[in-house]
CSV table of C-alpha atoms in Angstrom, one decimal:
chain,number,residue,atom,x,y,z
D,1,UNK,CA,-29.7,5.0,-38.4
D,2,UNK,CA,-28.1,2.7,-35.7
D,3,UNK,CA,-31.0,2.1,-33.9
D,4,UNK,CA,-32.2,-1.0,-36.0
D,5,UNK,CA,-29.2,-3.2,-35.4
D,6,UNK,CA,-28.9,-2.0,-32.0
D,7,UNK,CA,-32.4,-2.9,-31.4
D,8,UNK,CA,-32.8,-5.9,-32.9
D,9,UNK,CA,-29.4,-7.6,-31.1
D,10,UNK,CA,-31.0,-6.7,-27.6
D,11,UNK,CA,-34.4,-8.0,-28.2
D,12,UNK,CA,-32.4,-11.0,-29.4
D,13,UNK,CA,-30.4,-11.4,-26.7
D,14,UNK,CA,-30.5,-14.8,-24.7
D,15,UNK,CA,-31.0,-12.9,-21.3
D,16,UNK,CA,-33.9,-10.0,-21.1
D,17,UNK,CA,-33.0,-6.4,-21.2
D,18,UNK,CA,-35.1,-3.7,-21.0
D,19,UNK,CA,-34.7,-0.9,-23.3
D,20,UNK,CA,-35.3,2.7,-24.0
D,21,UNK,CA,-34.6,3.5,-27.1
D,22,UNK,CA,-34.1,7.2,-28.5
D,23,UNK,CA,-36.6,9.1,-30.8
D,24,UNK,CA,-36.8,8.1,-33.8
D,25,UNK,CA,-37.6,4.6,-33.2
D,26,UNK,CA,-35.9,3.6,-36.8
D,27,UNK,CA,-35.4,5.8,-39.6
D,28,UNK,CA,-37.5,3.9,-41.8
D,29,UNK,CA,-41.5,2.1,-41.3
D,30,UNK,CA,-40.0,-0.7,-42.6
D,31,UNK,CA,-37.3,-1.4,-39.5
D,32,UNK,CA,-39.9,0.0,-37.0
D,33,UNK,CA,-42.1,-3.0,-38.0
D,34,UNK,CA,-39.4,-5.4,-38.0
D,35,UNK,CA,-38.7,-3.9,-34.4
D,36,UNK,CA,-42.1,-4.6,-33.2
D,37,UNK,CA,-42.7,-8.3,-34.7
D,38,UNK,CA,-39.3,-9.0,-33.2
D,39,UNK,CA,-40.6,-7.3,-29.4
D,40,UNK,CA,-43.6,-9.1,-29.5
D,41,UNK,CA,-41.6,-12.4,-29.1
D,42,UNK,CA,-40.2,-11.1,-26.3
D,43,UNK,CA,-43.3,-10.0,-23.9
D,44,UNK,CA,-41.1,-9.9,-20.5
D,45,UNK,CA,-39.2,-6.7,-21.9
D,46,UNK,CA,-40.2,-3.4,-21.6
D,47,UNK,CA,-39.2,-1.3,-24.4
D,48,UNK,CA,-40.1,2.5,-24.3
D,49,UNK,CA,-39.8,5.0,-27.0
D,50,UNK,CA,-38.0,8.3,-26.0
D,51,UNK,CA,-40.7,10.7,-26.4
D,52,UNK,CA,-40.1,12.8,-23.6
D,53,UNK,CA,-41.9,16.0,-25.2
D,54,UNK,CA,-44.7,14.5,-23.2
D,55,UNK,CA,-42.8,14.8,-19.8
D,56,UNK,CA,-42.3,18.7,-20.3
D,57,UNK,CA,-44.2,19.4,-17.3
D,58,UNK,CA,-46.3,22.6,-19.5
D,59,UNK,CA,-46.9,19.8,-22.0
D,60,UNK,CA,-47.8,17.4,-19.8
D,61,UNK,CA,-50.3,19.7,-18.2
D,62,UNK,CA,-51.9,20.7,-21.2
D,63,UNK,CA,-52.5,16.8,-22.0
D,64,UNK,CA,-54.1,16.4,-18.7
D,65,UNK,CA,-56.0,19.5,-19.5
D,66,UNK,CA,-57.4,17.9,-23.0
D,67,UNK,CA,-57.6,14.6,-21.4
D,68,UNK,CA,-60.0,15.8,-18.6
D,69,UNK,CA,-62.4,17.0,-21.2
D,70,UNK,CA,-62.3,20.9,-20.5
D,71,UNK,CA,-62.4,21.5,-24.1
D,72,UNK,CA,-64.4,19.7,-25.5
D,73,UNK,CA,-63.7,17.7,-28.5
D,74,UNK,CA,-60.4,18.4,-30.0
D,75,UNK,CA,-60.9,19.6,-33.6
D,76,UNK,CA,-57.2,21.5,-34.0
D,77,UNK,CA,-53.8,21.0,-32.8
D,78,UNK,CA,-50.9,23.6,-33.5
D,79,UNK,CA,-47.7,23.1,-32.9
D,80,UNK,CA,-45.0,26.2,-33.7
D,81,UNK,CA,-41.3,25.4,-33.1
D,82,UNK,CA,-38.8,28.3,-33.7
D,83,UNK,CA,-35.8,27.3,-32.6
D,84,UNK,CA,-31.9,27.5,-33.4
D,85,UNK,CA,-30.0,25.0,-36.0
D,86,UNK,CA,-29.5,21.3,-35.9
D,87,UNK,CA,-26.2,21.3,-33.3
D,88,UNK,CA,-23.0,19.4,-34.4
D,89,UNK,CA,-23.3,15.8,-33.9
D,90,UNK,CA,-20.6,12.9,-34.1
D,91,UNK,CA,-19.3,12.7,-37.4
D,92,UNK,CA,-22.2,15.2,-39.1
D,93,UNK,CA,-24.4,12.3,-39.1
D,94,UNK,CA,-27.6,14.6,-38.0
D,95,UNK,CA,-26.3,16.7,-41.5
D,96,UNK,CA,-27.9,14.0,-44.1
D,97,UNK,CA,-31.1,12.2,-45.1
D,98,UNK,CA,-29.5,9.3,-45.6
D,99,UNK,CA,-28.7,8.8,-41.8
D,100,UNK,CA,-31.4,10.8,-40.0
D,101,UNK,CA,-34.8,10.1,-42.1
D,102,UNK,CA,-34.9,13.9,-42.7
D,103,UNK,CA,-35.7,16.5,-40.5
D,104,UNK,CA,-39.3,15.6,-40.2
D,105,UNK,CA,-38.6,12.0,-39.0
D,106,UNK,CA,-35.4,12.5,-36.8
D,107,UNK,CA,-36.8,16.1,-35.1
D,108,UNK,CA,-40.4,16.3,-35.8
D,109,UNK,CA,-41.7,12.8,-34.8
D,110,UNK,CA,-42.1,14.8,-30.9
D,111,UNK,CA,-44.9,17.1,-32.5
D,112,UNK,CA,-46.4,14.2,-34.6
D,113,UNK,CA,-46.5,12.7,-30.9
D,114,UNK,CA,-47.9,15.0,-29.6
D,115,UNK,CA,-50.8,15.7,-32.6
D,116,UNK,CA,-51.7,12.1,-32.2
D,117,UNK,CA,-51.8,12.0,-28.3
D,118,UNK,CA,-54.2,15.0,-28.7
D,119,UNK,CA,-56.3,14.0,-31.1
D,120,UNK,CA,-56.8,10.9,-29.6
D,121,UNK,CA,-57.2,9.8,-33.4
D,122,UNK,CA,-55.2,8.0,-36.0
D,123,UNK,CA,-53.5,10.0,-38.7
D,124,UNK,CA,-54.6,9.4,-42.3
D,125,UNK,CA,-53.1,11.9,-44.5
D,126,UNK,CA,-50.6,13.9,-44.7
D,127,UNK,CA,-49.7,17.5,-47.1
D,128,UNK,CA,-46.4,19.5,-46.0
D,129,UNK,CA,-44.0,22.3,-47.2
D,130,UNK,CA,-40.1,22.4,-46.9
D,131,UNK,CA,-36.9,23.2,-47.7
D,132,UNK,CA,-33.4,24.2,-46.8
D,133,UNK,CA,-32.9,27.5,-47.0
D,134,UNK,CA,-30.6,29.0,-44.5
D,135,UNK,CA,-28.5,26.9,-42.9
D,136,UNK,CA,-25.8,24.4,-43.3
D,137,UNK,CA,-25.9,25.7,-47.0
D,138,UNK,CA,-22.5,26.3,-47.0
D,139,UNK,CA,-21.0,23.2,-45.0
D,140,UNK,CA,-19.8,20.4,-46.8
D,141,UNK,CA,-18.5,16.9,-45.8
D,142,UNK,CA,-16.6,14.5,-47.5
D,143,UNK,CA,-17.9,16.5,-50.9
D,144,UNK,CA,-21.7,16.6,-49.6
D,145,UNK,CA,-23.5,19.1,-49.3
D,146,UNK,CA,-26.0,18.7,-46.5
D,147,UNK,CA,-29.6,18.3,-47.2
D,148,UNK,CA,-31.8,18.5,-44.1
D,149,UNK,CA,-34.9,21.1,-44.2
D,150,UNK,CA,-34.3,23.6,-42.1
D,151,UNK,CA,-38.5,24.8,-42.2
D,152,UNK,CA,-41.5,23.5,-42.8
D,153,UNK,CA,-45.2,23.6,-42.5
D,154,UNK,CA,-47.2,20.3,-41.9
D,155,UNK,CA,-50.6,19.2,-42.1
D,156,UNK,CA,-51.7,16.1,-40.3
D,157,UNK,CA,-55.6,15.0,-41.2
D,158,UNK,CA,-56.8,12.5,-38.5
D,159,UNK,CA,-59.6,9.7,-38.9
D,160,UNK,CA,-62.6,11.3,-36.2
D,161,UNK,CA,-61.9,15.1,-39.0
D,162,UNK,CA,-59.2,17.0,-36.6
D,163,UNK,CA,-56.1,18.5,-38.0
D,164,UNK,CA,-53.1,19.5,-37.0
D,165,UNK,CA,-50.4,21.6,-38.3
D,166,UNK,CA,-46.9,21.9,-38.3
D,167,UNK,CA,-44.8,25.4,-38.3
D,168,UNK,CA,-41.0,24.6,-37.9
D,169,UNK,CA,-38.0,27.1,-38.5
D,170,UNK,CA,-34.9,26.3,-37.4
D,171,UNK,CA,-33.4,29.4,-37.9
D,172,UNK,CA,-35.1,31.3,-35.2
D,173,UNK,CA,-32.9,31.9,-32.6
D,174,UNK,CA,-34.3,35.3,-31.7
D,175,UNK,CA,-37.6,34.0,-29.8
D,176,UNK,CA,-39.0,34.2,-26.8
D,177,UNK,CA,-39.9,30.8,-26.8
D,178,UNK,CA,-38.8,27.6,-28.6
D,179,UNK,CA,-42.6,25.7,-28.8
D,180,UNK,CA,-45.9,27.1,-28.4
D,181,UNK,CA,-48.7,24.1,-28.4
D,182,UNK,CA,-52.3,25.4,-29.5
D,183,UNK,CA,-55.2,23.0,-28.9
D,184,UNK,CA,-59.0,24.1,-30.0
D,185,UNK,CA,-61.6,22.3,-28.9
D,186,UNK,CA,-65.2,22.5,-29.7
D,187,UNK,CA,-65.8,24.1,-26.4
D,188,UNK,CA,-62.9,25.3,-25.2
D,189,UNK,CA,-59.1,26.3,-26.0
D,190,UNK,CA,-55.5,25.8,-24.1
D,191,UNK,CA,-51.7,26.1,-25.3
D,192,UNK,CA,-48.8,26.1,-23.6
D,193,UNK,CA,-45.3,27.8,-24.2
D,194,UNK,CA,-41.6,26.5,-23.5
D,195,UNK,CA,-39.6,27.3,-21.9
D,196,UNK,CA,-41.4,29.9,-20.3
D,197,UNK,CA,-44.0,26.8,-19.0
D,198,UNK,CA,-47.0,28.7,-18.9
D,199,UNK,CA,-50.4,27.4,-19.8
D,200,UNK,CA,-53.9,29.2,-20.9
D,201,UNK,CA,-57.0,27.4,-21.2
D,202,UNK,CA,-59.9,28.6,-21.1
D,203,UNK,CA,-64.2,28.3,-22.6
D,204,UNK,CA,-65.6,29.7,-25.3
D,205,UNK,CA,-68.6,30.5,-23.4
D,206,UNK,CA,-66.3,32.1,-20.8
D,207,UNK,CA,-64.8,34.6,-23.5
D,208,UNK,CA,-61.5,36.6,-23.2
D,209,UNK,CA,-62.1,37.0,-19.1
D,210,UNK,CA,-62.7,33.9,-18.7
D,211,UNK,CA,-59.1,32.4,-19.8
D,212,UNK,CA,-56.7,31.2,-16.9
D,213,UNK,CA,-53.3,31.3,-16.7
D,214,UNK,CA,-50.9,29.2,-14.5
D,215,UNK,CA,-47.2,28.3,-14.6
D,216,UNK,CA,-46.6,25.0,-14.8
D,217,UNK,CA,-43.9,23.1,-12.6
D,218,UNK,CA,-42.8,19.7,-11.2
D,219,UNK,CA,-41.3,19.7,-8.1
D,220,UNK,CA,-39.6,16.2,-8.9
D,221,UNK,CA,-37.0,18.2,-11.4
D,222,UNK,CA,-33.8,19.5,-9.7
D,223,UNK,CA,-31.9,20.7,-13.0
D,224,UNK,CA,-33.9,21.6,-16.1
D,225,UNK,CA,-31.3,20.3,-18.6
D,226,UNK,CA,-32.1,20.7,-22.4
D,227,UNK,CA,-35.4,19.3,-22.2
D,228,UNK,CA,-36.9,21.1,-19.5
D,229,UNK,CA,-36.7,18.3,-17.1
D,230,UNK,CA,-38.4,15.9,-19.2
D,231,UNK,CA,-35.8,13.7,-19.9
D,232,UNK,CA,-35.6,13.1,-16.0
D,233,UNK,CA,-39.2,12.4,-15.9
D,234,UNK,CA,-39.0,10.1,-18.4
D,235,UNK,CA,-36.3,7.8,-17.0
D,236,UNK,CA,-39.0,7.9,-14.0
D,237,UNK,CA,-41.6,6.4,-16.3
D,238,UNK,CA,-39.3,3.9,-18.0
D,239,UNK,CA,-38.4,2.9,-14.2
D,240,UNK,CA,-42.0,2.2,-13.2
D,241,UNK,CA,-42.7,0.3,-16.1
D,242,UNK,CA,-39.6,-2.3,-15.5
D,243,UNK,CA,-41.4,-2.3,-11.8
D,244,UNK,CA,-44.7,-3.1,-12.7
D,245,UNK,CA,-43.3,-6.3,-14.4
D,246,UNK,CA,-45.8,-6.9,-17.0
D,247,UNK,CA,-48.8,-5.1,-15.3
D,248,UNK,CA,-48.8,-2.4,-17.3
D,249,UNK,CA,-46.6,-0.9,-20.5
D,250,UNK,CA,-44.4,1.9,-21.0
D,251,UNK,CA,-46.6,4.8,-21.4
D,252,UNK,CA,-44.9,5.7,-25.2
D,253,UNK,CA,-44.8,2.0,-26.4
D,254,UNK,CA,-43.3,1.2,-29.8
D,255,UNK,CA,-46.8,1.6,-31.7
D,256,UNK,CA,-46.9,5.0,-30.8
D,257,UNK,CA,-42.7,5.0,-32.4
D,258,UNK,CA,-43.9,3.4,-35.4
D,259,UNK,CA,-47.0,6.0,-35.9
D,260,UNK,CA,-44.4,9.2,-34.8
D,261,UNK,CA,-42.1,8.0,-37.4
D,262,UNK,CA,-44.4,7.4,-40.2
D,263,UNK,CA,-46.3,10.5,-40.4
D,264,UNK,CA,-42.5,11.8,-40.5
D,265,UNK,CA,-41.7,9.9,-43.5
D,266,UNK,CA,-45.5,10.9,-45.2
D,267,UNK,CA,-44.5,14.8,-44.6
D,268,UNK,CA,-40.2,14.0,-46.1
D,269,UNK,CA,-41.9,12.8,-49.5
D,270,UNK,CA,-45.1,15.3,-49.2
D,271,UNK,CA,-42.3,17.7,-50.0
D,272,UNK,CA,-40.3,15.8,-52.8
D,273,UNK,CA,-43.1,14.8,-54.6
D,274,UNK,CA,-45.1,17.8,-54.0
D,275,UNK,CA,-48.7,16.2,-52.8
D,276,UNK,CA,-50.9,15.1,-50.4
D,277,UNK,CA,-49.7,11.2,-48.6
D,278,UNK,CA,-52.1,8.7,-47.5
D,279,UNK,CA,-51.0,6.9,-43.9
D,280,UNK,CA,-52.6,4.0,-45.9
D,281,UNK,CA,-49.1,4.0,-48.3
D,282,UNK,CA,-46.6,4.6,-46.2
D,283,UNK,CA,-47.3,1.9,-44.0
D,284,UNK,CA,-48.1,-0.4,-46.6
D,285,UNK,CA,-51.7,-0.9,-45.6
């Protein structure tokens, strides 16, 4: 929720400073807009959106894997993460709607990412499923309860007919693996599975014997960290975009922010209101 201010008072600065800011953009469409008008008076800065998902060198594989047209055209993205609770944050902020967006804003707007970088579409409507039913139940801060989902299933329709869907639990500490990314093709299929960065891909034509399995590694990383070396990576990026001075933008501009962010905000009041939310109202188009 600080981003926004933070933002605005660098792009607005007398003497340019490059910035990469932390997922989620803004908590809201309406400040990741303001954000972007404000950038675009201000062409000799770079500003990157921390996205890093895309760095996870699995991930990244399986996007070069969809990019070089082994399967086809993508009709289905699934993205599964089972995982363990929101950790404790400065002053519980990452407890409450109010600061974070909700869950599917502040956590999910990685997997929307990732949907929309494989599709290679634009999202148009959105249905999901959630609630808070296990954890931070029983916490309370200054006489609030929190109210962050702690699961969810999310459907994402995109403009050229693919889907993508959604299946988050936060209260899954008992798995093998925190993510497991399915794409389906029309001719082919690959996903990929973290931490244990292996990737399958394989033809339909090809059949069961026909799938290939590798491990996926970069040698650049030196310490994993939290996010599988990605974050590294991701500095890396940021770096070569400040050093191409203009010739070329940051490879997770703030377009691709706004977009992560909204379909986040489409799937927060899919669940309060119970229906299915057009990309066309949340963005005001």
């Amino acid at each position: 929720m600080t981003h926004y201010e933070i933002l605005m008072d660098i792009i607005r600065h007398r003497e340019p400073q490059h910035i990469l800011v932390e997922k989620p953009l803004c908590t809201t469409v309406q400040d990741c807009k303001k954000v972007i008008e404000a950038a675009k008076q201000r062409p000799e800065i770079v500003v990157q959106v921390g996205l890093e998902y895309r760095y996870m060198p699995p991930v990244a594989k399986l996007i070069d894997i969809v990019k070089s047209g082994t399967l086809g055209q993508v009709r289905m993205v699934a993205i599964r993460e089972h995982r363990f609770p929101f950790l404790v944050k400065v002053n519980n902020w990452n407890r409450f709607n109010c600061n974070s967006g909700g869950t599917l804003v502040e956590k999910c707007c990685h997997f929307f990412d990732l949907m929309i970088l494989f599709a290679a579409a634009n999202p148009v409507r959105v249905m999901a499923s959630g609630a808070i039913d296990v954890n931070h139940k029983n916490e309370v801060y200054d006489g609030q309860v929190p109210d962050i989902i702690d699961n969810a299933y999310v459907i994402v329709e995109f403009d050229n007919g693919s889907r993508g869907m959604l299946d988050l639990c936060m209260f899954a500490e008992g798995s093998r693996n925190e993510q497991e990314i399915c794409v389906v093709g029309d001719i082919g299929k690959g996903e990929t599975f973290v931490p244990e960065s292996i990737v399958r891909f394989g033809k339909r034509t090809e059949g069961r014997d026909g799938v290939v399995t590798i491990m996926a590694e970069d040698e650049r990383i030196k310490y994993q960290g939290l996010h599988h070396g990605s974050s590294y990576l991701e500095h890396l990026n940021f770096l070569s975009a400040i050093r191409a001075q203009g010739a070329s933008g940051p490879s997770v501009n703030l377009s691709d922010g706004l977009l992560s962010v909204a379909v986040g905000v489409a799937g927060q009041l899919s669940i309060e209101q119970g229906r299915f939310v057009t990309m066309e109202e949340v963005l005001g188009l």
